[in-house]
Amino acid sequence: QVQLVESGGGLVQAGDSLRLSCAASGRTISRDHMAWFRQAPGKEREFVAAISWFGITNYVPSVEGRFTISRDNAKNTVSLQMNTLKPEDTAVYYCAAATRVAFTISEAEYDYWGQGTQVTVSS
């Protein structure tokens, strides 16, 4: 079992930056694929970014070039650097871990989830 705890959310203005962190405990996540998803009010949860255990990244087009996902296996953490934030980025952001062999961005393939952290971007 692995426990995931997100932090770093908050209220910012459009154009600002935030860095979300996801701390894992219980076991190492060095062999897990890790991802960030988000859920805006009234909408379904959607994929944002993922990083494979070997460092390959994938982003939803709407955040490409603005967000960067990274991992620090020594610290058992995953981060999401979010720059040039827009009001449409407002959502609860979730960290997730997938133990499957194949790199995936499918929500259904992620086994462990954090509780989420709120990001609100005002215009």
mmCIF file of C-alpha atoms in Angstrom:
data_model
loop_
_atom_site.group_PDB
_atom_site.id
_atom_site.type_symbol
_atom_site.label_atom_id
_atom_site.label_comp_id
_atom_site.label_asym_id
_atom_site.label_seq_id
_atom_site.Cartn_x
_atom_site.Cartn_y
_atom_site.Cartn_z
ATOM 1 C CA GLN A 1 0.000 0.000 0.000
ATOM 2 C CA VAL A 2 1.097 3.528 -0.666
ATOM 3 C CA GLN A 3 -0.359 6.709 0.760
ATOM 4 C CA LEU A 4 -0.256 9.921 -1.256
ATOM 5 C CA VAL A 5 -0.605 13.422 0.183
ATOM 6 C CA GLU A 6 -0.800 16.501 -2.017
ATOM 7 C CA SER A 7 0.190 20.013 -0.978
ATOM 8 C CA GLY A 8 0.878 23.391 -2.517
ATOM 9 C CA GLY A 9 -2.558 24.419 -3.713
ATOM 10 C CA GLY A 10 -3.983 27.851 -3.128
ATOM 11 C CA LEU A 11 -5.611 30.965 -4.530
ATOM 12 C CA VAL A 12 -3.617 32.828 -7.163
ATOM 13 C CA GLN A 13 -4.208 35.314 -9.946
ATOM 14 C CA ALA A 14 -4.124 34.551 -13.641
ATOM 15 C CA GLY A 15 -0.535 34.451 -14.875
ATOM 16 C CA ASP A 16 0.874 33.364 -11.531
ATOM 17 C CA SER A 17 2.668 30.108 -10.761
ATOM 18 C CA LEU A 18 2.153 27.327 -8.246
ATOM 19 C CA ARG A 19 4.087 24.187 -7.437
ATOM 20 C CA LEU A 20 2.138 21.171 -6.253
ATOM 21 C CA SER A 21 3.859 18.381 -4.402
ATOM 22 C CA CYS A 22 2.821 14.804 -3.765
ATOM 23 C CA ALA A 23 4.510 12.961 -0.913
ATOM 24 C CA ALA A 24 4.304 9.180 -0.900
ATOM 25 C CA SER A 25 4.631 6.959 2.141
ATOM 26 C CA GLY A 26 4.305 3.280 2.898
ATOM 27 C CA ARG A 27 6.697 2.125 0.195
ATOM 28 C CA THR A 28 8.838 3.524 -2.573
ATOM 29 C CA ILE A 29 7.134 4.839 -5.704
ATOM 30 C CA SER A 30 10.313 4.628 -7.774
ATOM 31 C CA ARG A 31 8.816 1.870 -9.948
ATOM 32 C CA ASP A 32 5.350 3.425 -10.222
ATOM 33 C CA HIS A 33 4.011 5.602 -12.992
ATOM 34 C CA MET A 34 2.791 8.812 -11.387
ATOM 35 C CA ALA A 35 0.215 11.302 -12.588
ATOM 36 C CA TRP A 36 -1.780 14.381 -11.782
ATOM 37 C CA PHE A 37 -5.482 14.599 -12.507
ATOM 38 C CA ARG A 38 -7.878 17.443 -11.796
ATOM 39 C CA GLN A 39 -11.582 17.932 -11.300
ATOM 40 C CA ALA A 40 -13.246 21.273 -11.863
ATOM 41 C CA PRO A 41 -16.647 22.087 -10.335
ATOM 42 C CA GLY A 42 -19.408 20.340 -12.220
ATOM 43 C CA LYS A 43 -16.998 18.437 -14.443
ATOM 44 C CA GLU A 44 -15.519 14.968 -14.523
ATOM 45 C CA ARG A 45 -11.997 14.331 -13.367
ATOM 46 C CA GLU A 46 -9.480 14.687 -16.193
ATOM 47 C CA PHE A 47 -5.872 13.765 -16.850
ATOM 48 C CA VAL A 48 -3.319 16.570 -16.554
ATOM 49 C CA ALA A 49 0.185 15.091 -16.633
ATOM 50 C CA ALA A 50 2.014 11.836 -16.054
ATOM 51 C CA ILE A 51 5.568 10.639 -15.639
ATOM 52 C CA SER A 52 6.667 7.053 -16.060
ATOM 53 C CA TRP A 53 8.976 5.378 -13.607
ATOM 54 C CA PHE A 54 11.734 5.770 -16.223
ATOM 55 C CA GLY A 55 11.063 9.489 -16.788
ATOM 56 C CA ILE A 56 8.854 9.726 -19.864
ATOM 57 C CA THR A 57 6.259 12.496 -19.549
ATOM 58 C CA ASN A 58 2.852 13.126 -21.073
ATOM 59 C CA TYR A 59 0.591 16.170 -20.818
ATOM 60 C CA VAL A 60 -2.928 17.117 -21.760
ATOM 61 C CA PRO A 61 -2.636 19.646 -24.621
ATOM 62 C CA SER A 62 -4.218 22.472 -22.607
ATOM 63 C CA VAL A 63 -1.260 22.519 -20.167
ATOM 64 C CA GLU A 64 1.565 21.623 -22.560
ATOM 65 C CA GLY A 65 4.330 24.206 -22.259
ATOM 66 C CA ARG A 66 2.920 25.648 -19.017
ATOM 67 C CA PHE A 67 3.041 22.695 -16.619
ATOM 68 C CA THR A 68 5.987 20.440 -15.818
ATOM 69 C CA ILE A 69 5.770 17.149 -13.969
ATOM 70 C CA SER A 70 8.836 15.798 -12.225
ATOM 71 C CA ARG A 71 9.775 13.165 -9.700
ATOM 72 C CA ASP A 72 12.399 12.788 -6.997
ATOM 73 C CA ASN A 73 12.714 9.114 -6.200
ATOM 74 C CA ALA A 74 15.169 9.783 -3.394
ATOM 75 C CA LYS A 75 12.529 11.875 -1.621
ATOM 76 C CA ASN A 76 9.620 9.687 -2.786
ATOM 77 C CA THR A 77 7.846 12.718 -4.201
ATOM 78 C CA VAL A 78 6.278 13.936 -7.421
ATOM 79 C CA SER A 79 5.771 17.595 -8.296
ATOM 80 C CA LEU A 80 3.750 19.633 -10.749
ATOM 81 C CA GLN A 81 5.127 23.055 -11.596
ATOM 82 C CA MET A 82 2.302 25.165 -12.984
ATOM 83 C CA ASN A 83 3.168 28.414 -14.736
ATOM 84 C CA THR A 84 1.035 31.024 -16.472
ATOM 85 C CA LEU A 85 -2.047 29.786 -14.685
ATOM 86 C CA LYS A 86 -5.452 30.481 -16.192
ATOM 87 C CA PRO A 87 -8.901 30.620 -14.576
ATOM 88 C CA GLU A 88 -9.767 27.399 -16.417
ATOM 89 C CA ASP A 89 -7.038 25.635 -14.426
ATOM 90 C CA THR A 90 -9.193 26.024 -11.315
ATOM 91 C CA ALA A 91 -9.840 22.549 -9.934
ATOM 92 C CA VAL A 92 -9.001 20.069 -7.246
ATOM 93 C CA TYR A 93 -5.735 18.434 -8.237
ATOM 94 C CA TYR A 94 -5.104 14.785 -7.410
ATOM 95 C CA CYS A 95 -1.885 12.810 -7.358
ATOM 96 C CA ALA A 96 -2.102 9.162 -8.417
ATOM 97 C CA ALA A 97 0.154 6.121 -8.706
ATOM 98 C CA ALA A 98 -0.062 3.245 -11.159
ATOM 99 C CA THR A 99 1.712 -0.027 -10.504
ATOM 100 C CA ARG A 100 1.091 -1.536 -13.923
ATOM 101 C CA VAL A 101 3.944 -2.292 -16.263
ATOM 102 C CA ALA A 102 2.711 -0.189 -19.196
ATOM 103 C CA PHE A 103 2.856 3.606 -18.950
ATOM 104 C CA THR A 104 -0.686 4.915 -18.919
ATOM 105 C CA ILE A 105 -2.687 8.125 -18.703
ATOM 106 C CA SER A 106 -5.969 6.311 -18.124
ATOM 107 C CA GLU A 107 -7.576 7.207 -14.811
ATOM 108 C CA ALA A 108 -8.893 3.666 -14.439
ATOM 109 C CA GLU A 109 -5.352 2.274 -14.465
ATOM 110 C CA TYR A 110 -4.211 4.272 -11.426
ATOM 111 C CA ASP A 111 -4.361 2.301 -8.202
ATOM 112 C CA TYR A 112 -3.647 4.852 -5.485
ATOM 113 C CA TRP A 113 -4.961 8.370 -5.052
ATOM 114 C CA GLY A 114 -4.391 11.306 -2.780
ATOM 115 C CA GLN A 115 -7.148 13.418 -1.239
ATOM 116 C CA GLY A 116 -6.531 16.345 -3.550
ATOM 117 C CA THR A 117 -5.480 19.965 -3.201
ATOM 118 C CA GLN A 118 -7.538 22.951 -4.329
ATOM 119 C CA VAL A 119 -6.143 25.321 -6.932
ATOM 120 C CA THR A 120 -8.137 28.465 -7.616
ATOM 121 C CA VAL A 121 -7.079 30.941 -10.279
ATOM 122 C CA SER A 122 -8.823 34.297 -10.312
ATOM 123 C CA SER A 123 -9.062 36.440 -13.433
#
